mmCIF file of C-alpha atoms in Angstrom:
data_model
loop_
_atom_site.group_PDB
_atom_site.id
_atom_site.type_symbol
_atom_site.label_atom_id
_atom_site.label_comp_id
_atom_site.label_asym_id
_atom_site.label_seq_id
_atom_site.Cartn_x
_atom_site.Cartn_y
_atom_site.Cartn_z
ATOM 1 C CA VAL A 286 31.715 28.911 49.434
ATOM 2 C CA GLY A 287 29.171 29.545 52.148
ATOM 3 C CA GLY A 288 27.475 26.670 53.947
ATOM 4 C CA TYR A 289 25.701 25.938 57.202
ATOM 5 C CA GLY A 290 23.360 28.936 57.099
ATOM 6 C CA SER A 291 25.932 31.454 55.964
ATOM 7 C CA SER A 292 24.596 34.991 55.697
ATOM 8 C CA ARG A 293 27.638 36.546 54.025
ATOM 9 C CA LEU A 294 30.020 35.406 51.365
ATOM 10 C CA GLY A 295 33.224 34.070 52.866
ATOM 11 C CA GLU A 296 31.688 33.360 56.330
ATOM 12 C CA ARG A 297 30.486 30.052 57.780
ATOM 13 C CA ALA A 298 28.491 29.490 61.002
ATOM 14 C CA CYS A 299 30.102 27.451 63.715
ATOM 15 C CA PRO A 300 28.245 24.162 64.106
ATOM 16 C CA VAL A 301 28.500 24.453 67.924
ATOM 17 C CA THR A 302 27.931 28.158 68.717
ATOM 18 C CA ASN A 303 26.107 29.029 65.419
ATOM 19 C CA ASN A 304 28.219 32.208 65.275
ATOM 20 C CA PRO A 305 29.648 33.199 61.896
ATOM 21 C CA ARG A 306 33.340 33.073 61.499
ATOM 22 C CA PRO A 307 35.470 33.970 58.468
ATOM 23 C CA ILE A 308 36.798 31.278 56.224
ATOM 24 C CA VAL A 309 40.500 31.400 55.685
ATOM 25 C CA ALA A 310 41.375 29.934 52.318
ATOM 26 C CA SER A 311 44.644 28.236 51.748
ATOM 27 C CA ALA A 312 47.281 29.736 49.486
ATOM 28 C CA ALA A 313 46.769 27.005 46.878
ATOM 29 C CA ALA A 314 43.041 27.689 46.728
ATOM 30 C CA ARG A 315 43.572 31.420 46.333
ATOM 31 C CA THR A 316 45.985 30.838 43.491
ATOM 32 C CA MET A 317 43.568 28.478 41.706
ATOM 33 C CA PHE A 318 40.589 30.900 41.863
ATOM 34 C CA SER A 319 42.749 33.863 40.904
ATOM 35 C CA ASN A 320 44.011 32.144 37.776
ATOM 36 C CA HIS A 321 40.517 31.072 36.803
ATOM 37 C CA ALA A 322 39.131 34.609 37.269
ATOM 38 C CA ASN A 323 41.773 36.012 34.955
ATOM 39 C CA GLN A 324 40.708 33.701 32.161
ATOM 40 C CA MET A 325 38.293 35.041 29.468
ATOM 41 C CA PRO A 326 34.786 33.560 29.728
ATOM 42 C CA TYR A 327 34.049 30.791 27.286
ATOM 43 C CA PHE A 328 31.325 32.726 25.501
ATOM 44 C CA ALA A 329 33.312 35.960 24.961
ATOM 45 C CA GLU A 330 34.955 34.825 21.738
ATOM 46 C CA ILE A 331 33.913 32.163 19.279
ATOM 47 C CA PRO A 332 36.464 30.765 16.916
ATOM 48 C CA GLU A 333 35.686 31.177 13.270
ATOM 49 C CA THR A 334 34.663 27.987 11.579
ATOM 50 C CA TYR A 335 34.669 27.140 7.902
ATOM 51 C CA GLY A 336 32.079 29.164 6.011
ATOM 52 C CA ALA A 337 31.143 31.314 9.021
ATOM 53 C CA VAL A 338 30.602 35.093 8.872
ATOM 54 C CA PRO A 339 33.448 36.852 10.732
ATOM 55 C CA GLY A 340 32.298 38.626 13.870
ATOM 56 C CA ALA A 341 28.714 37.473 13.574
ATOM 57 C CA PHE A 342 27.938 38.007 17.238
ATOM 58 C CA ALA A 343 30.277 40.886 17.960
ATOM 59 C CA ALA A 344 29.046 43.016 14.949
ATOM 60 C CA PRO A 345 25.408 42.185 14.136
ATOM 61 C CA GLU A 346 25.049 45.279 11.919
ATOM 62 C CA LYS A 347 27.350 43.636 9.388
ATOM 63 C CA THR A 348 25.114 40.628 8.989
ATOM 64 C CA MET A 349 22.053 42.859 8.725
ATOM 65 C CA ALA A 350 23.734 44.879 5.998
ATOM 66 C CA LEU A 351 24.655 41.740 4.159
ATOM 67 C CA SER A 352 21.096 40.499 4.331
ATOM 68 C CA ARG A 353 19.902 43.764 2.767
ATOM 69 C CA ALA A 354 22.487 43.832 0.025
ATOM 70 C CA PHE A 355 21.211 43.152 -3.461
ATOM 71 C CA ILE A 356 22.192 39.863 -4.993
ATOM 72 C CA PRO A 357 21.841 39.792 -8.789
ATOM 73 C CA GLY A 358 18.894 37.683 -9.855
ATOM 74 C CA GLN A 359 17.345 37.786 -6.385
ATOM 75 C CA ARG A 360 13.615 38.665 -6.228
ATOM 76 C CA ARG A 361 12.865 41.393 -3.669
ATOM 77 C CA ARG A 362 9.765 42.020 -1.677
ATOM 78 C CA ILE A 363 8.062 45.259 -2.696
ATOM 79 C CA ASN A 364 6.767 47.577 0.022
ATOM 80 C CA ALA A 365 3.046 48.258 -0.419
ATOM 81 C CA VAL A 366 3.233 51.856 0.822
ATOM 82 C CA PRO A 367 5.303 53.200 -2.119
ATOM 83 C CA ILE A 368 2.975 51.387 -4.505
ATOM 84 C CA VAL A 369 -0.114 53.136 -3.121
ATOM 85 C CA ILE A 370 1.671 56.499 -3.112
ATOM 86 C CA ALA A 371 2.901 55.932 -6.674
ATOM 87 C CA VAL A 372 -0.686 55.380 -7.832
ATOM 88 C CA LEU A 373 -2.515 58.052 -5.846
ATOM 89 C CA GLY A 374 0.152 60.782 -5.768
ATOM 90 C CA PRO A 375 0.532 61.537 -9.502
ATOM 91 C CA TRP A 376 -3.174 60.869 -10.077
ATOM 92 C CA ALA A 377 -4.118 63.418 -7.403
ATOM 93 C CA LEU A 378 -1.688 65.956 -8.889
ATOM 94 C CA PHE A 379 -3.200 65.423 -12.351
ATOM 95 C CA SER A 380 -6.770 65.697 -11.041
ATOM 96 C CA VAL A 381 -6.142 68.918 -9.109
ATOM 97 C CA LEU A 382 -4.372 70.623 -12.008
ATOM 98 C CA PHE A 383 -7.004 69.353 -14.450
ATOM 99 C CA TRP A 384 -9.762 70.899 -12.323
ATOM 100 C CA VAL A 385 -7.890 74.161 -11.716
ATOM 101 C CA CYS A 386 -7.146 74.666 -15.415
ATOM 102 C CA SER A 387 -10.598 73.625 -16.657
ATOM 103 C CA PHE A 388 -13.210 75.384 -14.558
ATOM 104 C CA SER A 389 -14.226 78.689 -12.990
ATOM 105 C CA LEU A 390 -10.963 79.344 -11.115
ATOM 106 C CA HIS A 391 -9.185 79.664 -14.455
ATOM 107 C CA TYR A 392 -11.866 82.059 -15.698
ATOM 108 C CA LYS A 393 -12.232 84.241 -12.592
ATOM 109 C CA ASP A 394 -8.651 84.334 -11.285
ATOM 110 C CA PRO A 395 -5.995 83.315 -13.836
ATOM 111 C CA ASN A 396 -3.203 84.478 -11.513
ATOM 112 C CA LEU A 397 -4.308 82.095 -8.768
ATOM 113 C CA LYS A 398 -4.522 79.333 -11.353
ATOM 114 C CA CYS A 399 -0.906 79.994 -12.378
ATOM 115 C CA SER A 400 0.169 80.043 -8.721
ATOM 116 C CA ILE A 401 -1.359 76.619 -8.123
ATOM 117 C CA GLN A 402 0.389 75.345 -11.233
ATOM 118 C CA ALA A 403 3.690 76.683 -9.897
ATOM 119 C CA LEU A 404 3.065 74.982 -6.554
ATOM 120 C CA GLY A 405 2.441 71.721 -8.379
ATOM 121 C CA PHE A 406 5.710 72.134 -10.252
ATOM 122 C CA LEU A 407 7.517 72.607 -6.927
ATOM 123 C CA ILE A 408 6.209 69.169 -5.949
ATOM 124 C CA VAL A 409 7.767 67.797 -9.125
ATOM 125 C CA VAL A 410 11.069 69.519 -8.297
ATOM 126 C CA ALA A 411 11.028 68.126 -4.751
ATOM 127 C CA SER A 412 10.468 64.614 -6.062
ATOM 128 C CA GLY A 413 13.346 65.174 -8.487
ATOM 129 C CA ILE A 414 15.681 66.118 -5.636
ATOM 130 C CA SER A 415 14.690 62.981 -3.728
ATOM 131 C CA ALA A 416 15.233 60.895 -6.853
ATOM 132 C CA ALA A 417 18.703 62.396 -7.288
ATOM 133 C CA GLY A 418 19.543 61.389 -3.713
ATOM 134 C CA SER A 419 18.397 57.849 -4.425
ATOM 135 C CA LEU A 420 20.568 57.684 -7.535
ATOM 136 C CA ASN A 421 23.495 58.975 -5.503
ATOM 137 C CA MET A 422 23.010 56.112 -3.032
ATOM 138 C CA LYS A 423 22.982 53.719 -5.958
ATOM 139 C CA ALA A 424 26.271 55.145 -7.228
ATOM 140 C CA LYS A 425 27.806 54.556 -3.785
ATOM 141 C CA ASN A 426 26.391 51.002 -3.629
ATOM 142 C CA ASP A 427 24.635 51.845 -0.367
ATOM 143 C CA PRO A 428 22.909 48.612 0.759
ATOM 144 C CA ARG A 429 20.136 50.598 2.440
ATOM 145 C CA ARG A 430 18.873 51.854 -0.910
ATOM 146 C CA GLU A 431 15.418 50.641 -1.864
ATOM 147 C CA PRO A 432 14.206 50.098 -5.455
ATOM 148 C CA ASN A 433 13.979 53.406 -7.311
ATOM 149 C CA TRP A 434 10.379 54.372 -6.487
ATOM 150 C CA LEU A 435 11.582 57.951 -6.031
ATOM 151 C CA VAL A 436 12.821 58.059 -9.616
ATOM 152 C CA PHE A 437 9.505 56.619 -10.794
ATOM 153 C CA MET A 438 7.577 59.159 -8.705
ATOM 154 C CA CYS A 439 9.604 62.026 -10.189
ATOM 155 C CA LEU A 440 8.858 60.968 -13.764
ATOM 156 C CA ALA A 441 5.205 60.187 -13.008
ATOM 157 C CA SER A 442 4.722 63.551 -11.261
ATOM 158 C CA LEU A 443 6.238 65.410 -14.198
ATOM 159 C CA VAL A 444 3.929 63.622 -16.643
ATOM 160 C CA ALA A 445 0.932 64.308 -14.370
ATOM 161 C CA TRP A 446 1.807 68.006 -14.137
ATOM 162 C CA LEU A 447 2.161 68.381 -17.894
ATOM 163 C CA ALA A 448 -0.948 66.335 -18.704
ATOM 164 C CA GLY A 449 -3.155 68.040 -16.111
ATOM 165 C CA SER A 450 -2.135 71.519 -17.258
ATOM 166 C CA MET A 451 -2.367 70.880 -20.996
ATOM 167 C CA VAL A 452 -5.589 68.863 -21.015
ATOM 168 C CA GLY A 453 -7.194 71.258 -18.531
ATOM 169 C CA ASP A 454 -6.402 74.285 -20.702
ATOM 170 C CA MET A 455 -7.766 72.467 -23.743
ATOM 171 C CA VAL A 456 -11.066 71.649 -21.999
ATOM 172 C CA PHE A 457 -11.307 75.224 -20.752
ATOM 173 C CA LEU A 458 -10.790 76.796 -24.182
ATOM 174 C CA THR A 459 -13.064 74.328 -25.967
ATOM 175 C CA TYR A 460 -16.002 74.081 -23.564
ATOM 176 C CA MET A 461 -15.866 76.021 -20.321
ATOM 177 C CA GLN A 462 -14.680 79.438 -21.484
ATOM 178 C CA PRO A 463 -17.524 79.753 -24.046
ATOM 179 C CA TYR A 464 -19.959 78.596 -21.367
ATOM 180 C CA TYR A 465 -18.780 81.222 -18.861
ATOM 181 C CA ASP A 466 -18.773 83.914 -21.561
ATOM 182 C CA TYR A 467 -22.379 83.219 -22.505
ATOM 183 C CA MET A 468 -23.487 82.957 -18.887
ATOM 184 C CA ASN A 469 -22.012 86.398 -18.195
ATOM 185 C CA LEU A 470 -24.123 87.906 -20.985
ATOM 186 C CA ASN A 471 -27.854 88.440 -21.094
ATOM 187 C CA SER A 472 -30.526 86.318 -22.756
ATOM 188 C CA TYR A 473 -33.383 87.763 -24.810
ATOM 189 C CA PHE A 474 -36.550 86.039 -25.971
ATOM 190 C CA ASP A 475 -39.173 86.860 -28.629
ATOM 191 C CA VAL A 476 -36.934 89.419 -30.287
ATOM 192 C CA ASP A 477 -38.449 90.956 -33.419
ATOM 193 C CA PRO A 478 -35.666 91.924 -35.861
ATOM 194 C CA SER A 479 -37.954 94.464 -37.501
ATOM 195 C CA VAL A 480 -38.489 96.367 -34.238
ATOM 196 C CA LEU A 481 -35.362 96.063 -32.096
ATOM 197 C CA ARG A 482 -32.045 97.599 -33.039
ATOM 198 C CA GLY A 483 -28.620 96.213 -32.374
ATOM 199 C CA GLN A 484 -27.663 98.843 -29.796
ATOM 200 C CA MET A 485 -30.701 97.843 -27.712
ATOM 201 C CA VAL A 486 -29.329 94.334 -27.051
ATOM 202 C CA MET A 487 -25.601 95.016 -26.843
ATOM 203 C CA ASP A 488 -25.244 92.608 -23.907
ATOM 204 C CA ALA A 489 -27.010 89.739 -25.675
ATOM 205 C CA GLY A 490 -25.364 86.338 -25.501
ATOM 206 C CA ARG A 491 -28.389 84.245 -26.447
ATOM 207 C CA ILE A 492 -31.332 85.450 -28.468
ATOM 208 C CA VAL A 493 -34.539 83.646 -29.357
ATOM 209 C CA PHE A 494 -36.315 85.510 -32.148
ATOM 210 C CA THR A 495 -40.000 85.487 -32.967
ATOM 211 C CA LYS A 496 -41.355 82.418 -34.707
ATOM 212 C CA ASP A 497 -41.802 84.261 -37.982
ATOM 213 C CA SER A 498 -38.114 85.193 -38.074
ATOM 214 C CA ARG A 499 -35.877 83.448 -40.589
ATOM 215 C CA LEU A 500 -32.784 83.910 -42.715
ATOM 216 C CA ASP A 501 -32.825 86.021 -45.853
ATOM 217 C CA VAL A 502 -30.484 83.779 -47.836
ATOM 218 C CA GLN A 503 -30.929 85.844 -51.010
ATOM 219 C CA LYS A 504 -29.092 88.731 -49.356
ATOM 220 C CA SER A 505 -26.207 86.601 -48.079
ATOM 221 C CA VAL A 506 -22.616 87.276 -49.080
ATOM 222 C CA GLY A 507 -19.152 85.895 -48.436
ATOM 223 C CA PHE A 508 -15.957 87.836 -47.788
ATOM 224 C CA LYS A 509 -12.876 85.840 -48.685
ATOM 225 C CA ASN A 510 -9.546 86.273 -46.908
ATOM 226 C CA GLN A 511 -7.973 82.801 -46.964
ATOM 227 C CA LEU A 512 -11.198 81.695 -45.239
ATOM 228 C CA THR A 513 -14.645 82.662 -46.494
ATOM 229 C CA TYR A 514 -16.566 84.726 -43.916
ATOM 230 C CA CYS A 515 -20.271 84.218 -44.598
ATOM 231 C CA VAL A 516 -23.129 86.485 -43.466
ATOM 232 C CA ALA A 517 -26.896 86.419 -43.997
ATOM 233 C CA PRO A 518 -29.410 88.908 -42.498
ATOM 234 C CA ILE A 519 -32.111 87.722 -40.086
ATOM 235 C CA SER A 520 -35.439 89.056 -41.277
ATOM 236 C CA VAL A 521 -39.163 88.606 -40.614
ATOM 237 C CA GLY A 522 -41.786 86.963 -42.812
ATOM 238 C CA ASN A 523 -45.073 88.610 -43.704
ATOM 239 C CA THR A 524 -48.554 87.267 -44.360
ATOM 240 C CA THR A 525 -47.673 86.304 -47.935
ATOM 241 C CA ASN A 526 -44.809 84.118 -46.673
ATOM 242 C CA SER A 527 -42.270 86.489 -48.158
ATOM 243 C CA LEU A 528 -39.671 88.439 -46.232
ATOM 244 C CA GLN A 529 -40.097 92.032 -45.156
ATOM 245 C CA THR A 530 -37.675 94.727 -46.160
ATOM 246 C CA LEU A 531 -36.225 96.148 -42.953
ATOM 247 C CA ARG A 532 -35.027 99.688 -42.377
ATOM 248 C CA SER A 533 -31.869 98.346 -40.755
ATOM 249 C CA TYR A 534 -30.555 94.796 -40.773
ATOM 250 C CA ASP A 535 -28.830 94.630 -37.393
ATOM 251 C CA PHE A 536 -28.992 90.875 -36.770
ATOM 252 C CA TRP A 537 -26.846 88.583 -38.928
ATOM 253 C CA ALA A 538 -26.235 84.862 -39.030
ATOM 254 C CA VAL A 539 -22.582 84.031 -39.675
ATOM 255 C CA GLY A 540 -20.342 81.080 -40.460
ATOM 256 C CA ILE A 541 -16.975 80.090 -41.921
ATOM 257 C CA ASN A 542 -16.553 78.456 -45.333
ATOM 258 C CA CYS A 543 -20.280 77.717 -45.689
ATOM 259 C CA CYS A 544 -21.246 79.980 -48.558
ATOM 260 C CA SER A 545 -20.058 81.165 -51.929
ATOM 261 C CA ALA A 546 -18.291 84.476 -52.324
ATOM 262 C CA GLU A 547 -20.790 85.614 -54.960
ATOM 263 C CA GLY A 548 -23.722 85.537 -52.504
ATOM 264 C CA GLY A 549 -27.147 83.958 -52.474
ATOM 265 C CA ASP A 550 -25.702 80.642 -51.253
ATOM 266 C CA PHE A 551 -25.717 80.316 -47.462
ATOM 267 C CA HIS A 552 -25.669 76.968 -45.654
ATOM 268 C CA CYS A 553 -24.268 77.793 -42.216
ATOM 269 C CA GLY A 554 -25.663 76.504 -38.939
ATOM 270 C CA HIS A 555 -29.280 75.306 -38.942
ATOM 271 C CA TYR A 556 -30.046 77.202 -42.155
ATOM 272 C CA ASN A 557 -32.498 74.550 -43.399
ATOM 273 C CA ASN A 558 -34.240 73.900 -40.063
ATOM 274 C CA PRO A 559 -37.728 75.495 -40.067
ATOM 275 C CA ASN A 560 -37.761 75.389 -36.255
ATOM 276 C CA ALA A 561 -34.552 77.388 -35.929
ATOM 277 C CA HIS A 562 -35.315 80.869 -34.580
ATOM 278 C CA GLY A 563 -32.386 81.546 -32.249
ATOM 279 C CA GLY A 564 -28.749 82.476 -32.196
ATOM 280 C CA LEU A 565 -25.597 82.418 -30.093
ATOM 281 C CA ARG A 566 -23.516 85.590 -30.101
ATOM 282 C CA LEU A 567 -20.183 85.482 -31.906
ATOM 283 C CA MET A 568 -17.536 85.634 -29.148
ATOM 284 C CA LYS A 569 -14.299 85.467 -31.171
ATOM 285 C CA ASN A 570 -13.154 89.056 -31.581
ATOM 286 C CA GLN A 571 -10.463 88.264 -34.147
ATOM 287 C CA ARG A 572 -13.151 87.235 -36.654
ATOM 288 C CA ARG A 573 -15.592 90.069 -36.022
ATOM 289 C CA SER A 574 -13.777 92.564 -38.248
ATOM 290 C CA TYR A 575 -13.978 90.208 -41.233
ATOM 291 C CA PHE A 576 -17.699 89.689 -40.714
ATOM 292 C CA ARG A 577 -18.158 93.483 -40.630
ATOM 293 C CA LEU A 578 -16.400 93.691 -43.979
ATOM 294 C CA ALA A 579 -18.789 91.040 -45.299
ATOM 295 C CA VAL A 580 -21.773 93.084 -44.048
ATOM 296 C CA GLN A 581 -20.417 96.198 -45.750
ATOM 297 C CA GLN A 582 -20.094 94.165 -48.921
ATOM 298 C CA ALA A 583 -23.742 93.055 -48.581
ATOM 299 C CA GLU A 584 -24.857 96.670 -48.007
ATOM 300 C CA ALA A 585 -23.172 97.701 -51.222
ATOM 301 C CA ALA A 586 -24.432 94.702 -53.195
ATOM 302 C CA TYR A 587 -28.116 94.800 -52.134
ATOM 303 C CA GLY A 588 -28.630 98.440 -51.224
ATOM 304 C CA ILE A 589 -29.490 97.749 -47.589
ATOM 305 C CA LYS A 590 -28.404 99.331 -44.307
ATOM 306 C CA ALA A 591 -26.907 97.794 -41.160
ATOM 307 C CA VAL A 592 -26.570 100.521 -38.526
ATOM 308 C CA HIS A 593 -25.291 98.367 -35.675
ATOM 309 C CA PRO A 594 -24.792 94.758 -36.857
ATOM 310 C CA LEU A 595 -24.590 91.917 -34.317
ATOM 311 C CA PHE A 596 -23.415 88.448 -35.330
ATOM 312 C CA PHE A 597 -24.940 85.130 -34.268
ATOM 313 C CA GLU A 598 -24.650 81.440 -34.997
ATOM 314 C CA TRP A 599 -28.088 80.407 -36.255
ATOM 315 C CA MET A 600 -29.656 77.461 -34.370
ATOM 316 C CA GLN A 601 -32.883 76.084 -32.948
ATOM 317 C CA ASP A 602 -32.228 76.267 -29.186
ATOM 318 C CA PRO A 603 -29.347 78.502 -28.085
ATOM 319 C CA VAL A 604 -30.122 77.964 -24.387
ATOM 320 C CA ALA A 605 -29.687 74.196 -24.662
ATOM 321 C CA ASN A 606 -26.562 74.717 -26.745
ATOM 322 C CA VAL A 607 -24.917 76.724 -23.960
ATOM 323 C CA ASP A 608 -25.828 74.070 -21.407
ATOM 324 C CA GLU A 609 -24.231 71.514 -23.709
ATOM 325 C CA TYR A 610 -20.911 73.327 -23.384
ATOM 326 C CA GLN A 611 -20.982 72.769 -19.633
ATOM 327 C CA GLU A 612 -22.066 69.151 -19.956
ATOM 328 C CA ASN A 613 -19.251 68.410 -22.386
ATOM 329 C CA GLY A 614 -16.714 70.079 -20.112
ATOM 330 C CA VAL A 615 -17.790 68.152 -17.009
ATOM 331 C CA ARG A 616 -17.940 64.906 -18.987
ATOM 332 C CA SER A 617 -14.437 65.476 -20.349
ATOM 333 C CA PHE A 618 -13.130 66.100 -16.835
ATOM 334 C CA ALA A 619 -14.720 62.946 -15.413
ATOM 335 C CA MET A 620 -13.481 60.795 -18.279
ATOM 336 C CA GLY A 621 -10.000 62.294 -18.034
ATOM 337 C CA VAL A 622 -9.692 61.654 -14.294
ATOM 338 C CA CYS A 623 -10.894 58.052 -14.581
ATOM 339 C CA SER A 624 -8.723 57.338 -17.615
ATOM 340 C CA TYR A 625 -5.620 58.743 -15.962
ATOM 341 C CA PHE A 626 -6.205 56.615 -12.875
ATOM 342 C CA LEU A 627 -6.251 53.499 -15.052
ATOM 343 C CA VAL A 628 -3.133 54.586 -16.940
ATOM 344 C CA GLN A 629 -1.274 55.382 -13.711
ATOM 345 C CA THR A 630 -2.284 52.052 -12.175
ATOM 346 C CA PHE A 631 -1.005 50.225 -15.248
ATOM 347 C CA ALA A 632 2.300 52.126 -15.119
ATOM 348 C CA VAL A 633 2.767 51.284 -11.429
ATOM 349 C CA ALA A 634 1.973 47.621 -12.102
ATOM 350 C CA CYS A 635 4.695 47.555 -14.753
ATOM 351 C CA ALA A 636 7.128 49.183 -12.315
ATOM 352 C CA VAL A 637 6.277 46.653 -9.591
ATOM 353 C CA LEU A 638 6.928 43.811 -12.007
ATOM 354 C CA ALA A 639 10.256 45.305 -13.048
ATOM 355 C CA PHE A 640 11.414 46.050 -9.497
ATOM 356 C CA SER A 641 10.444 42.601 -8.251
ATOM 357 C CA LYS A 642 12.650 41.029 -10.909
ATOM 358 C CA VAL A 643 15.725 43.208 -10.837
ATOM 359 C CA GLY A 644 15.651 44.469 -7.254
ATOM 360 C CA GLN A 645 17.880 47.415 -6.500
ATOM 361 C CA SER A 646 19.463 47.448 -9.902
ATOM 362 C CA ALA A 647 16.203 48.903 -11.292
#
């Protein structure tokens, strides 16, 4: 519309004076341009062709939703982030609870241990709420729903919480609690049963007797109450290789179902080990009363006295035995953590295989 050096639309410079002058369009030209301007541009609407998606350009979110919708039999790509979380999350929950329930925190502060367990259960509840939301999206056929990793995480977290708590308590009761009990008590060495009295070593957890100390099996007895509670006094040998008669038999070797009720037959602990001169203190209070009854029975049967009897498990090296409790507890924890990681990895691999085959219907 502008030529000859025009500086504004609708003006044209005069070829003689070079002064701009307005262009006056004819009525026919104005009508033609007006009708053309009122027409819709050619790219504003595209007719639908056979097999085309309606409104593909005008509503792109529809095509994106369709591309995300699950088609039965279609294999889906699996996001790597949920896979890593599904492996490490439950495994970390199991490991933390396993440690909390197994070791010194359980022994020193049981209330804090229970609080950490409750916090772990809140994590399980939170994952359950998220899983319920995912299932709700599935019920509404929401195309944005991903494969049910949230449901898997909820179940895996619940299993991890239960396993960590139960296995941890079992390791604690079997290994670590006895270890902490013995470590809180005192250790005595070169104890002569003919000299020391029971009330002098009330805080004893581990005792190593003199090398001439041994069991007086002939004065053993068993008290039967469903189980047979066996006791034998710890005495001292003399120069003739016989056993001395003590004024008070305050140190007793004990065991369960390892003797006859009639007496004189004791095969508990390291009874036949000539190098055994030590003992671990009996820590189970519910059995102590039955062993006292057995000692009273021995006093009546053999005419001996036991002023303040203490009960021990007869063995060669009680110090090494206590250390073995700790070693077994730590070994059980390490094996449990590694084993659970392998189990969790296998479970996630199975879930990945299932989700990749069935997609959102999983």
